[in-house]
Every structure is written in C-alpha cells, then in structure tokens.
Short mmCIF file of C-alpha atoms in Angstrom, two decimals:
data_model
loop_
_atom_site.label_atom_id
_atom_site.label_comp_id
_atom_site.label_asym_id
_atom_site.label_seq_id
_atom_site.Cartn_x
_atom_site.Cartn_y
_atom_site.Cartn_z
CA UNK Z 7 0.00 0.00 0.00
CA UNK Z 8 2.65 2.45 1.04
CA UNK Z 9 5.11 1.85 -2.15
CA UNK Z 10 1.89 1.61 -4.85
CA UNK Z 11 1.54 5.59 -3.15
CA UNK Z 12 4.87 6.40 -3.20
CA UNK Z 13 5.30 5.03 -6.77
CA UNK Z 14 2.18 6.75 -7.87
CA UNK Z 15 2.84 10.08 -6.43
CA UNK Z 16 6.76 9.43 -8.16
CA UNK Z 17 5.37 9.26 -11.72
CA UNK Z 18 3.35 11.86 -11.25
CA UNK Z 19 6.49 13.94 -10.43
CA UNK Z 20 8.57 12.07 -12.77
CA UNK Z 21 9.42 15.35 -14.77
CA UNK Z 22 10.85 16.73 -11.16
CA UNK Z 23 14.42 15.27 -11.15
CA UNK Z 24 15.13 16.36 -7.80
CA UNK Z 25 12.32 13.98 -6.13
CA UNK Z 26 15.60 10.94 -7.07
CA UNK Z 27 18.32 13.20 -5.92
CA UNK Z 28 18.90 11.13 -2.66
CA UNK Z 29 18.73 7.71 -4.60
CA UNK Z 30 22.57 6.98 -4.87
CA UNK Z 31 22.80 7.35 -1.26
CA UNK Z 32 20.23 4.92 -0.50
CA UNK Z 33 20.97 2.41 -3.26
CA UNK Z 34 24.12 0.71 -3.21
CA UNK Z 35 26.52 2.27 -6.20
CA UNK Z 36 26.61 0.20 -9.16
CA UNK Z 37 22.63 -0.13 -8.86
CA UNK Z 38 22.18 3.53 -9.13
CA UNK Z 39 24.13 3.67 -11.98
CA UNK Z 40 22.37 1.31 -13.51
CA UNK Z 41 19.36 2.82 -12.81
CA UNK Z 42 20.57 6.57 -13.61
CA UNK Z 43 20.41 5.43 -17.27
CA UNK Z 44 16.97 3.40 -17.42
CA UNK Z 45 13.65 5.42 -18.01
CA UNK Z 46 12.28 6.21 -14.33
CA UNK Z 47 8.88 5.72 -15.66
CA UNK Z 48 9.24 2.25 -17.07
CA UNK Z 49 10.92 0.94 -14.00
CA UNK Z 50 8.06 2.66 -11.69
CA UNK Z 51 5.30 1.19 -13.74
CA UNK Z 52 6.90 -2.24 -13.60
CA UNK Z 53 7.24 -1.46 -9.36
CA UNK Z 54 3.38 0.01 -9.53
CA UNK Z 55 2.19 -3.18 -11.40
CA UNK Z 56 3.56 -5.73 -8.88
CA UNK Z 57 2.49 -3.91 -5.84
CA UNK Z 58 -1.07 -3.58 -7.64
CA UNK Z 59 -1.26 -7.57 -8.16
CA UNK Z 60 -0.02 -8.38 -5.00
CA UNK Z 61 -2.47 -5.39 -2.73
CA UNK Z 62 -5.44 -7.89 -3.10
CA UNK Z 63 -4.17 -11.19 -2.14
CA UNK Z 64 -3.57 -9.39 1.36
CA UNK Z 65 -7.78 -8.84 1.26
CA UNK Z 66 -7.01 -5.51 3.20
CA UNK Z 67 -9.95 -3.16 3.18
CA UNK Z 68 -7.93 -0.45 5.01
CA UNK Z 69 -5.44 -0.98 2.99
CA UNK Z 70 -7.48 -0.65 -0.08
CA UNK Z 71 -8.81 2.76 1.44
CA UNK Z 72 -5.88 4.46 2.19
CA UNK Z 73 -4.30 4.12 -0.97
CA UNK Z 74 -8.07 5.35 -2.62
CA UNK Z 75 -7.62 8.42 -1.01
CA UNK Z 76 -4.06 9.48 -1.77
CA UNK Z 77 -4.76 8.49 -5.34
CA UNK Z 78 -8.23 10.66 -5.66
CA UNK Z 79 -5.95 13.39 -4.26
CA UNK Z 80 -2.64 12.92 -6.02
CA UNK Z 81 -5.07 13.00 -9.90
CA UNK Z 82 -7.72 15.29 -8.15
CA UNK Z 83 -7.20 17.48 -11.60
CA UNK Z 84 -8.94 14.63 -13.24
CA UNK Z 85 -11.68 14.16 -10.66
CA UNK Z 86 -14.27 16.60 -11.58
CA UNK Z 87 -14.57 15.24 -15.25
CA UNK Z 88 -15.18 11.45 -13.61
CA UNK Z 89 -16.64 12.73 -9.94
CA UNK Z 90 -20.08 10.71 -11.34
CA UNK Z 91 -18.33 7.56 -11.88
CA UNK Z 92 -15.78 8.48 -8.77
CA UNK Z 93 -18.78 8.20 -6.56
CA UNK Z 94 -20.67 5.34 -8.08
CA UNK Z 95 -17.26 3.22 -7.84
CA UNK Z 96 -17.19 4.14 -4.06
CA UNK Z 97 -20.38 3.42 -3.25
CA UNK Z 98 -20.21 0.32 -4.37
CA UNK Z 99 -17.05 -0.30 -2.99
CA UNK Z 100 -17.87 0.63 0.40
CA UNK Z 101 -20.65 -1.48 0.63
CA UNK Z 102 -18.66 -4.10 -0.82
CA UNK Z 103 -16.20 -4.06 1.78
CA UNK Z 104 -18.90 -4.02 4.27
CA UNK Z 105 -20.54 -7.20 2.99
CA UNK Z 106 -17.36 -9.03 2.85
CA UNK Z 107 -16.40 -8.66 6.18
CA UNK Z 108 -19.86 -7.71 8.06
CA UNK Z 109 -19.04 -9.00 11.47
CA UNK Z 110 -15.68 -7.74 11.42
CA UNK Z 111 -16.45 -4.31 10.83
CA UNK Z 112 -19.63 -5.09 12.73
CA UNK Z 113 -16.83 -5.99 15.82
CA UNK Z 114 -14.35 -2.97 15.02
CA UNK Z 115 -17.44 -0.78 15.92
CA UNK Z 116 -18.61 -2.29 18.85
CA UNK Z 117 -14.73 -2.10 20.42
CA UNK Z 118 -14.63 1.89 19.36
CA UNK Z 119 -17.71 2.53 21.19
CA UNK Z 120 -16.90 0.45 24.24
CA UNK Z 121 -13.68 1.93 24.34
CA UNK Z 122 -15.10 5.31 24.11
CA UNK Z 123 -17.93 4.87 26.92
CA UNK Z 124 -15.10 4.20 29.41
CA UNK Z 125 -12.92 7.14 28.02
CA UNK Z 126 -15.64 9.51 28.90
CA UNK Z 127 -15.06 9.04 32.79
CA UNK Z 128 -11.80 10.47 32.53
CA UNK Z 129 -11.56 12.60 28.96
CA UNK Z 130 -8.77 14.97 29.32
CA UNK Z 131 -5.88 12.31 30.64
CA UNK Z 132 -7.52 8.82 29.66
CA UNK Z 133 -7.61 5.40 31.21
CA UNK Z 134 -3.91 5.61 31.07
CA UNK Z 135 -1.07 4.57 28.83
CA UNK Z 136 -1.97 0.12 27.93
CA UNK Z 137 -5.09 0.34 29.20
CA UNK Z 138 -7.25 0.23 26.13
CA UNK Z 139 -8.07 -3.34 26.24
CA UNK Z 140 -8.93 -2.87 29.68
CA UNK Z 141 -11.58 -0.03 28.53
CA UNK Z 142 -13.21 -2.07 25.84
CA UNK Z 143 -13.46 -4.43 28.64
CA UNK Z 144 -15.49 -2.19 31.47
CA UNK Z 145 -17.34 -0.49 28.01
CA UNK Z 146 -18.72 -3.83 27.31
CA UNK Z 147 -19.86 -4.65 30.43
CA UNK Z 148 -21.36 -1.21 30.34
CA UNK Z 149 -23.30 -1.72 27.33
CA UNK Z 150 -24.49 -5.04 28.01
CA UNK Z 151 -26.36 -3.11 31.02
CA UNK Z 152 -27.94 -0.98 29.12
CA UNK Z 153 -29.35 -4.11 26.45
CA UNK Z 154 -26.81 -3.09 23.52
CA UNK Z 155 -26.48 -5.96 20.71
CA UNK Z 156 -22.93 -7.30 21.31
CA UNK Z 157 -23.00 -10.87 19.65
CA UNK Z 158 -20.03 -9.42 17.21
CA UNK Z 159 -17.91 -8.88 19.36
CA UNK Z 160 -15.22 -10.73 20.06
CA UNK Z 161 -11.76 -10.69 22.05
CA UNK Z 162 -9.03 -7.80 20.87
CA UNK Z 163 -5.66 -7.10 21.66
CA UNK Z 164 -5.87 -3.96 19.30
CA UNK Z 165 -7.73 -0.66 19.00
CA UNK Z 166 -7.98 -0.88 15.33
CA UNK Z 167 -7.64 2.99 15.17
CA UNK Z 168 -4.35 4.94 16.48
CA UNK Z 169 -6.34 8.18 16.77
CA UNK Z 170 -8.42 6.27 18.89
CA UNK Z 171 -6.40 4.44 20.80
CA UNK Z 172 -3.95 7.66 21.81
CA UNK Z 173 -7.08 9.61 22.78
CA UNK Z 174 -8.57 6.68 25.34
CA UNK Z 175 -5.19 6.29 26.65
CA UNK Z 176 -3.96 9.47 27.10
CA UNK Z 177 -6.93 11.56 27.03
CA UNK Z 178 -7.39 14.88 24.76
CA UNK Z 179 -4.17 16.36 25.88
CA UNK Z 180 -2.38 13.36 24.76
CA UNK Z 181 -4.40 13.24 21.75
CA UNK Z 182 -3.81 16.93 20.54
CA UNK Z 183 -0.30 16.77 21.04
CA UNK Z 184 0.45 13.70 18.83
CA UNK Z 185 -1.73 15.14 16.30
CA UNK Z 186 0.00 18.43 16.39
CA UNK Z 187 3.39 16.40 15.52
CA UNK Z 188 2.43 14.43 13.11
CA UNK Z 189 0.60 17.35 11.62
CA UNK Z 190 4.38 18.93 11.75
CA UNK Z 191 6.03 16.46 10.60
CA UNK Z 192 4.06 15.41 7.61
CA UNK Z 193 4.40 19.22 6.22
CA UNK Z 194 8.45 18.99 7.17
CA UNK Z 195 7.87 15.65 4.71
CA UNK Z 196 5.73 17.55 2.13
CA UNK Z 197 8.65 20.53 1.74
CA UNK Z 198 11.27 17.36 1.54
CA UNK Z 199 9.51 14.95 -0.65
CA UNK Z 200 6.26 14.64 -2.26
CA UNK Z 201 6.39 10.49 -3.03
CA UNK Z 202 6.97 9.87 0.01
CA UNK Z 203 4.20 12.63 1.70
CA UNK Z 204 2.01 10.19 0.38
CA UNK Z 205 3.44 6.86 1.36
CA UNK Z 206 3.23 8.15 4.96
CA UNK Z 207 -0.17 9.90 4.05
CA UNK Z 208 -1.83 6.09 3.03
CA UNK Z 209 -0.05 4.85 6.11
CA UNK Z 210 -1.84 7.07 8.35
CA UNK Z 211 -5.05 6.08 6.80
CA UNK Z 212 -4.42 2.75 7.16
CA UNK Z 213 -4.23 3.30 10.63
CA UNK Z 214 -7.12 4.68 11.03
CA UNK Z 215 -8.88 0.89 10.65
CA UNK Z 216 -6.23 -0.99 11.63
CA UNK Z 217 -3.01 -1.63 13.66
CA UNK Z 218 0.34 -1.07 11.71
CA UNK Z 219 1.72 1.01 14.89
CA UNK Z 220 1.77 -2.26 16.97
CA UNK Z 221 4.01 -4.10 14.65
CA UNK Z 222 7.99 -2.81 14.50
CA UNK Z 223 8.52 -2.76 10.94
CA UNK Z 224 6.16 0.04 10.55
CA UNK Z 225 7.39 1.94 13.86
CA UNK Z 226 10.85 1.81 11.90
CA UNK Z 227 9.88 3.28 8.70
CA UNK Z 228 8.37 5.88 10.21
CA UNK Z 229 11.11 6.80 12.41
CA UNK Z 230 13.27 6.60 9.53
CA UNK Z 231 11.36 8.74 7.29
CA UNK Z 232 10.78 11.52 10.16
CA UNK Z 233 13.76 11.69 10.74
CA UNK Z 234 15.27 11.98 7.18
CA UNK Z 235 12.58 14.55 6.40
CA UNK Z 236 13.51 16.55 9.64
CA UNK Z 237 17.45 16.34 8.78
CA UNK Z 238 16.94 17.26 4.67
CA UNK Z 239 18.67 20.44 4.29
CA UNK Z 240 19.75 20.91 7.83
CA UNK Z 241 23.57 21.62 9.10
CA UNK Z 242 26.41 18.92 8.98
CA UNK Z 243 27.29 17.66 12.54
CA UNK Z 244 30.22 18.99 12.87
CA UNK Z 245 28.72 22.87 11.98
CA UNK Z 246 27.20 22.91 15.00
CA UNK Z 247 30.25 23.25 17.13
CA UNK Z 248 32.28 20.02 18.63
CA UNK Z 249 31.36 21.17 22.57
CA UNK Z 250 27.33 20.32 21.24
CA UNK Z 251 28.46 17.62 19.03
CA UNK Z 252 30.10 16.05 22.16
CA UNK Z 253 27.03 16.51 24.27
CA UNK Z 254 24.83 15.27 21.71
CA UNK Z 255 27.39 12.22 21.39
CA UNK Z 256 27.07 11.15 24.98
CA UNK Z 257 23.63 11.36 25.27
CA UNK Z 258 22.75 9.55 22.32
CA UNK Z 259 25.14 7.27 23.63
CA UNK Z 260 23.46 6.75 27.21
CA UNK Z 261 20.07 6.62 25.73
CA UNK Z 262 21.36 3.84 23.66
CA UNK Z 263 22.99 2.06 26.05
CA UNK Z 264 19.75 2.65 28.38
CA UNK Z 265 17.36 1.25 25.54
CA UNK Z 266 19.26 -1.62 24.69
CA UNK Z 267 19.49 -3.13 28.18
CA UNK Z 268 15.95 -2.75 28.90
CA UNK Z 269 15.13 -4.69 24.89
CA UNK Z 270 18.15 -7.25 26.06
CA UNK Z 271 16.00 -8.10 29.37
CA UNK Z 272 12.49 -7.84 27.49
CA UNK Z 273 13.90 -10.47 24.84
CA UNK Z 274 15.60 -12.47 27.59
CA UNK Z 275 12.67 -12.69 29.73
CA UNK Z 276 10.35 -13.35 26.23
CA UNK Z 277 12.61 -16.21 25.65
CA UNK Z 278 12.40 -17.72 28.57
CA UNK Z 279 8.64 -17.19 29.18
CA UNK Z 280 8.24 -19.32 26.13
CA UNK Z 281 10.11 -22.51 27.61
CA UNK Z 282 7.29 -22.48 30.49
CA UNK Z 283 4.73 -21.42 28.41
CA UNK Z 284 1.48 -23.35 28.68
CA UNK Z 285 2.81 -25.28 31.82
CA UNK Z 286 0.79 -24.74 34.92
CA UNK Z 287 2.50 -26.83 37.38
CA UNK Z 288 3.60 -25.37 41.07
CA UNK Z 289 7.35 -26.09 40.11
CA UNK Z 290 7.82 -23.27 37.52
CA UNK Z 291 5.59 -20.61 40.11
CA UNK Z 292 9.39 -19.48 40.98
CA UNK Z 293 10.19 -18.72 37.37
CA UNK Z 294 7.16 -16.77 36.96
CA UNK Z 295 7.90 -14.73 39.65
CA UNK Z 296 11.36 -14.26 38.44
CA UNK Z 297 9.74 -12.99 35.01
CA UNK Z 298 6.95 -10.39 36.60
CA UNK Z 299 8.90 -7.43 37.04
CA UNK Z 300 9.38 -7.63 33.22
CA UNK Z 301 6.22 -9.10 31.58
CA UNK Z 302 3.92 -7.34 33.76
CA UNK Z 303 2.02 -6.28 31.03
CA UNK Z 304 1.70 -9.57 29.08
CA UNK Z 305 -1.84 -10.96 29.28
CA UNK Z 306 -0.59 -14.38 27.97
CA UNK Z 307 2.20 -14.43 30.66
CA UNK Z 308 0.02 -13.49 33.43
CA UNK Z 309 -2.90 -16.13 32.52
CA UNK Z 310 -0.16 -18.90 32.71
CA UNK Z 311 0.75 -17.62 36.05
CA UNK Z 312 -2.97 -16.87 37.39
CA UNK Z 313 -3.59 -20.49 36.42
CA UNK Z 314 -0.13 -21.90 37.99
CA UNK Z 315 -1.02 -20.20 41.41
CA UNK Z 316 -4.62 -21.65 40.89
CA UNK Z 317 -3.42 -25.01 40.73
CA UNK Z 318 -0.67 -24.56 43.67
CA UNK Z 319 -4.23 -24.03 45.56
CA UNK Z 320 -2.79 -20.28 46.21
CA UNK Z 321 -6.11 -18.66 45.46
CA UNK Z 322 -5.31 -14.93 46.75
CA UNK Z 323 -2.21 -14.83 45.17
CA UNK Z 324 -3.48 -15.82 41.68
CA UNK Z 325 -6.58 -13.39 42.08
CA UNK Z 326 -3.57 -10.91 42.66
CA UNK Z 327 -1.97 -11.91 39.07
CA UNK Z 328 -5.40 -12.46 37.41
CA UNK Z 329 -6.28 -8.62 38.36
CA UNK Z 330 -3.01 -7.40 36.98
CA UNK Z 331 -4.39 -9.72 33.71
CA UNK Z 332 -7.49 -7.37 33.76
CA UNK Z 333 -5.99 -4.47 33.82
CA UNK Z 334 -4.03 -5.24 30.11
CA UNK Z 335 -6.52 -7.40 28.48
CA UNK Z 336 -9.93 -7.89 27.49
CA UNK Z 337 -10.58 -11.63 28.00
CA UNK Z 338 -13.17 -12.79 29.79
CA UNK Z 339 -11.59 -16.00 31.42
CA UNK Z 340 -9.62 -13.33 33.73
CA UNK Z 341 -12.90 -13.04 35.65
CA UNK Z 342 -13.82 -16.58 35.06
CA UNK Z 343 -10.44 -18.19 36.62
CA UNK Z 344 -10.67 -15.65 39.15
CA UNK Z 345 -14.32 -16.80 40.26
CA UNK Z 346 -13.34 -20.74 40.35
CA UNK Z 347 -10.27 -19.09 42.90
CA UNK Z 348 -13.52 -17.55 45.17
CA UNK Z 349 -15.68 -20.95 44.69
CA UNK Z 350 -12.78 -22.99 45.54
CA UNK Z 351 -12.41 -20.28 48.73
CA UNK Z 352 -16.19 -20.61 49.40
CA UNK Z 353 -16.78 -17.14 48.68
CA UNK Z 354 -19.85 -17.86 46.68
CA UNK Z 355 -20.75 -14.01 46.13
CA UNK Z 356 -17.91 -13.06 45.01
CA UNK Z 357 -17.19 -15.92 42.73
CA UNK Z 358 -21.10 -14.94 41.66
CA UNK Z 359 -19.94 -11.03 40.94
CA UNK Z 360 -16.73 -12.77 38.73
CA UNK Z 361 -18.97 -15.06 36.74
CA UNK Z 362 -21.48 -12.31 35.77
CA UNK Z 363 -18.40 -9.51 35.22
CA UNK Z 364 -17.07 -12.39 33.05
CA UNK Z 365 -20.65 -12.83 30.82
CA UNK Z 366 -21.05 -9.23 31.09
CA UNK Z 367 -17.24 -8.05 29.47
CA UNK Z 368 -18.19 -11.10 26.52
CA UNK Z 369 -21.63 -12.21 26.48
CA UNK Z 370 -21.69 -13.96 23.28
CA UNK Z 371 -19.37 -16.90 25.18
CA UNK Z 372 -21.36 -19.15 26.99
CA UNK Z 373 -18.56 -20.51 29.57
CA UNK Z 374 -19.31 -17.83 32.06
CA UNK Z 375 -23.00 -18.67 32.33
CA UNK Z 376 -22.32 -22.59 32.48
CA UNK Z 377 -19.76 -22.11 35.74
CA UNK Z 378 -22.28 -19.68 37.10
CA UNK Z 379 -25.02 -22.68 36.66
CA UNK Z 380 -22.83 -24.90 38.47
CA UNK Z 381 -21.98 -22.43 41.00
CA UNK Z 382 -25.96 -22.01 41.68
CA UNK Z 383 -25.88 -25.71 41.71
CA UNK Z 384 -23.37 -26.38 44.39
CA UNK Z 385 -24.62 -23.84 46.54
CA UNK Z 386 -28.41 -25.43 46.49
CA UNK Z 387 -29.67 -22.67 44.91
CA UNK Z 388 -31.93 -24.62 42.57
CA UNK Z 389 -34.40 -21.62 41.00
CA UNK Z 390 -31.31 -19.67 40.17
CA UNK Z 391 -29.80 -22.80 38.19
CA UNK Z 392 -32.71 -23.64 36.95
CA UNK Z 393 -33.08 -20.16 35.29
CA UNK Z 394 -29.64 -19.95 34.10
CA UNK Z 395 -29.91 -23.34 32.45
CA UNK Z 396 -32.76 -22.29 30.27
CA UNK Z 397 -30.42 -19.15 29.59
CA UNK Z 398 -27.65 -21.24 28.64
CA UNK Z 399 -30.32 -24.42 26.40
CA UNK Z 400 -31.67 -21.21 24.51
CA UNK Z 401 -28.34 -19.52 24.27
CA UNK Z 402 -27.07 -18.09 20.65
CA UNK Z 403 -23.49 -19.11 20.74
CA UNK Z 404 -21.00 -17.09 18.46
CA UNK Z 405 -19.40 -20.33 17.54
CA UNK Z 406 -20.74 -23.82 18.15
CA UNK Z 407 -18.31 -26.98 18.91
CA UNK Z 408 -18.42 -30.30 20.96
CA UNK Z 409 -17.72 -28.08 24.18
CA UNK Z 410 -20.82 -25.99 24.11
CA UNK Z 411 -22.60 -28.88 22.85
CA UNK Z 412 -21.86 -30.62 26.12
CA UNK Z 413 -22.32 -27.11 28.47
CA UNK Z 414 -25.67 -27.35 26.82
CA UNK Z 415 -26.57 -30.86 27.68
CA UNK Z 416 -25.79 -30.62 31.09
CA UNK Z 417 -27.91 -27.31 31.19
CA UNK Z 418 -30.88 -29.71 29.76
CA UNK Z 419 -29.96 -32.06 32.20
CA UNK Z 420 -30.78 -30.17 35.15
CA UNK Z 421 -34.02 -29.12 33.65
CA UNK Z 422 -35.04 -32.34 33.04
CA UNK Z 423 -34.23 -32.73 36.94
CA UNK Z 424 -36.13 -30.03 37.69
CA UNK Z 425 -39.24 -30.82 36.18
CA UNK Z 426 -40.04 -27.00 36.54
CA UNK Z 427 -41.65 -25.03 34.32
CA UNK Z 428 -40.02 -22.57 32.03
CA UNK Z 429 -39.78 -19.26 33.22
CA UNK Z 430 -41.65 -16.04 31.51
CA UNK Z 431 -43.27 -18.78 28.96
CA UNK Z 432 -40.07 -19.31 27.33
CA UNK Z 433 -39.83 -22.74 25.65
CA UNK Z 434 -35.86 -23.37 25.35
CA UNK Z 435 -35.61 -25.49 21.66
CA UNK Z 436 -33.01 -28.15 21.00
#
C-alpha cells in the first residue's frame, strides 16, 4: 500500500528530477548507476504493477482505502470530469467491503464505542497509557447493562484505530499533542519529498482501521522517514560546534545504552517465558515470579501464572496476578479463573460477581454462564440454576463446537431434573 503511493505520487512527479536526488545514497553504487540510465517511468510502472497484483491477495480493506484516497488526491485534476463515476465506484465499494467482512467491521465498531464509553469518565488524561483493552473491557460490560447488541464482538488485543487508541489512553491532551506532531512532521515531509508525503499519508489512513503502529517494521519506517525529512537540508554535525556535538554524542550514547538493556531483558525474559509457556505446574511458580517485574504487562504471561497459582491451591495470590491480567486485556476468562479461585475459597458471592463480570465483558461466550449454573448448583440454589440453564439451552453461541454442545446438555440435564416449568413462557428449543 505504502510503495503503490509512493510510486504513484513518483510518476506523477517524474518530470521533477530532484524527487531521485537522494537515490545513490540509498541504493548501493553500481545499482544507481544502472538505474541513472533506465527510463524512471518504465521501472516505476513495472514497481506500480507488482504492488497492484499483490495489494489484493492481502484482502485488506484499510489498505485498499488508504491508498483510494491518496490516489483521488494525487489526480484530483482529473476528478471533476469522472466525480459521477468516482462516486458510483465508491459506493459500491464501500458497501462491498462491508458485505465481505460484516461482522468484522460489525466488531471494530462495537470495540470503538466500548472503548469510548469508558474514556468519557476520565476525557482529558484517559484510562492511562496500555489500558485500552482494559476499557473495551469495562465499556462492554457497560453496554451489556444498558441491552446493547454485542454478539459481534469478540476478544481484541488492538484498537484498530491509532487516533483512537492515543485519545482513550492518554486523554485529549495526549491526543492533541500527537496530532500536532504528526501534523508537523508530515508538512516537514511535504517541503522534503512529495512520493513519500504520500506513502506516509496512506499509512496514516491505514491506521485509522487498523493496527500497523503495533508491529515494528512500521514503527521503523516511520522513524526513519521523520527523521530523514527533519534532517533534509539541515547543518552537517560537525557545523554545530564540537562542545554540542560532544554533548549530543554522549547522550545519544546513554540513551542507547539505556534502551538496549531494557530490549536485552524484554527479549531475555520473552525467551524464557516461552520454555514455560502453557505449563501450569507449582514447580515453575518461581520462574514466573522471576519474570513479573518484566512481563507485567503480558496478558498471555500473566494467565499462565494466574492459572499456575490456581493449581498450587494459592487462590489470593493468583486473584492478585489475574487482576493485573485485567488491567491489560480484554478476556473474559480473567474473571472466570478468578471466580473458580472464590468458589474454591467458598466465597460464593464473590465468585457470583466474577462469573457475571465475566458474561457481562463477553456475552456472546457461553462458559461464564455454564460455571455460574454450576456455582448455583453447588450452593443449592436450585431456581437460580434452573433459570440460568434455560439461559444457557436457549443460548445463541458465536461459535458452536463439541464443548458448548456438552455445556448445553448438562444445562438440559438439570431441567429435566427439575421438572419445573419454564420461566416467563419461554420454551428453550433443542
């Protein structure tokens, strides 16, 4: 997406030699001068046509979108003779894209306005910087209150939407600021280079709808191109004078040496979270403990642990991890492990608040309302279960499979026990 803008923005310039000044210092020697006597349009409508065939095998619609709109603008000379067929072609598309892909978009909604309803508790400074997930979570639960359709949602480790995410986490002042420099820095980028303006520009959209700021490719390039953009045209390092060219030197040299110890210990604990990964057993609670300081915001790494602690028997302390779990993610089986710590504790209504702050945060799973059954069930509290098995026999599940098929036979199970009839005249169905 990025190179089919920057390619298409570069033939448009293609009569501006100046736009390929800076190629022999980017590609190695002998390619340049290969490529100093080929015909730059050619070679760019060779690059174009690759990129083009390969764009929809990656079935990106936010992809697709931001490089529509930084080609409408790059040949927006051309646009008022076709603006009918512009339109029609965008309807159509739109809807398209919609179809495809209805419960995904359908989900990407229902996480922006979940994440927003929590947002507005706190709008100026935010939930705080990680905490989205966390504020889809309490937004769902909200929602579900208040009778809102949530059966396409579904469990996300991303905001979708980097405006969106920067505003919920660090409020509006957080949110104007970053604006204001990338506002800056895309003009600095504009005055530098035009192709690549609009490689960033369809990168940004792209954004918008998805998550290309979580991955570290894309946090690279866009490092790389800020800063290139901010140093075009700027003094050589040794104009500046060699008492601030010494000072610069040292602190770039204890930032460095800063950064890379904390990514040495974040790979080394990564690695070694992956050796006890999925193992639950009391032996490796030790190692986990050894790894918290540094994975404290993992929600994978705490779940293992949660769980580990759960089976050592060492309920409070695993409630302790499962909270921190909370706090970073938006899974549901946070509340649910940490209700079967209170049931195991006898702590009936608290394991009761877990289990419905579980079916509340996700309520299209139905494991929340099958433990709560059995809860009701252990406790003697036979109307309750009774009622929550005819919730879970007439349940809607997102995706059925040979466990809900068997939550759901033990639900019919204890109506057929029951010999009750159904409440509010509702006949559960096979």
């Amino acid at each position: 997406m990025m190179g089919l803008a920057v390619g298409l923005a570069a033939m448009r310039e293609i009569g501006n030699r100046k736009v390929f000044g800076t190629m022999p210092s980017v590609v190695p020697g002998r390619i340049a001068t290969m490529l100093k006597n080929t015909e730059w349009r050619h070679v760019l409508a060779v690059a174009v046509l690759i990129m083009a065939v390969v764009l929809p095998a990656t079935w990106s619609r936010a992809a697709f979108v931001g490089l529509a709109v930084v080609a409408l603008w790059i040949y927006r000379r051309h646009y008022r003779r076709y603006r009918f067929a512009v339109w029609g072609v965008l309807a159509v598309a739109s809807i398209a894209f919609y179809l495809v892909k209805q419960g995904s978009a359908d989900g990407r909604m229902i996480i922006w306005q979940a994440a927003l309803t929590t947002w507005l508790d706190s709008p100026w400074l935010g939930v705080g910087t990680g905490g989205f997930c966390h504020a889809v979570a309490e937004g769902m639960a909200r929602m579900h209150e208040c009778g809102v359709d949530l059966s396409s949602a579904g469990v996300t480790d991303n905001a979708y939407n980097i405006l969106l995410k920067t505003l919920v986490e660090q409020g509006v002042a957080g949110a104007v600021l970053a604006v204001a420099l990338c506002v800056s820095a895309m003009i600095s980028l504009y005055r530098s280079c035009r192709p690549l303006f609009y490689g960033m520009a369809s990168l940004l959209i792209f954004s918008m709808f998805s998550y290309p700021f979580d991955l570290l490719p894309y946090k690279i390039i866009v490092v790389m191109t800020v800063a290139w953009s901010e140093s075009s045209g700027g003094k050589a390092l040794f104009a500046i004078g060699r008492i601030k060219t010494l000072l610069m030197a040292g602190m770039l040299a204890f930032t460095g040496k800063q950064i890379y110890g904390m990514v040495r210990e974040s790979y080394e604990a990564d690695s070694e979270y992956a050796i006890i990964s999925g193992f639950h057993n009391e032996a490796f609670i030790e190692d986990y403990y050894e790894l918290l300081p540094v994975m404290s915001d993992n929600a994978e790494f705490l779940f293992d642990f949660g769980k580990a602690l759960n089976t050592a028997r060492r309920y409070h302390d695993s409630n302790d991890v499962l909270r921190r779990g909370t706090m970073c993610s938006a899974d549901p089986m946070f509340y649910v492990l940490t209700g079967n710590n209170y049931k195991e504790m006898r702590q009936y209504e608290l394991a009761e608040q877990a289990y419905k702050k579980a079916f509340a945060v996700m309520p299209n799973r139905l494991y929340p309302l099958y433990r709560l059954m059995l809860l009701y069930k252990e406790q003697g509290r036979q109307d309750d279960c009774v009622i929550t098995a005819y919730m879970i026999a007439n349940f809607k599940e997102k995706v059925t499979s040979e466990a809900t098929n068997e939550m759901k036979g033990n639900a019919w199970w204890i109506i057929k026990e029951s010999e009750q009839v159904c409440p509010h005249g509702m006949v559960p169905s096979r």
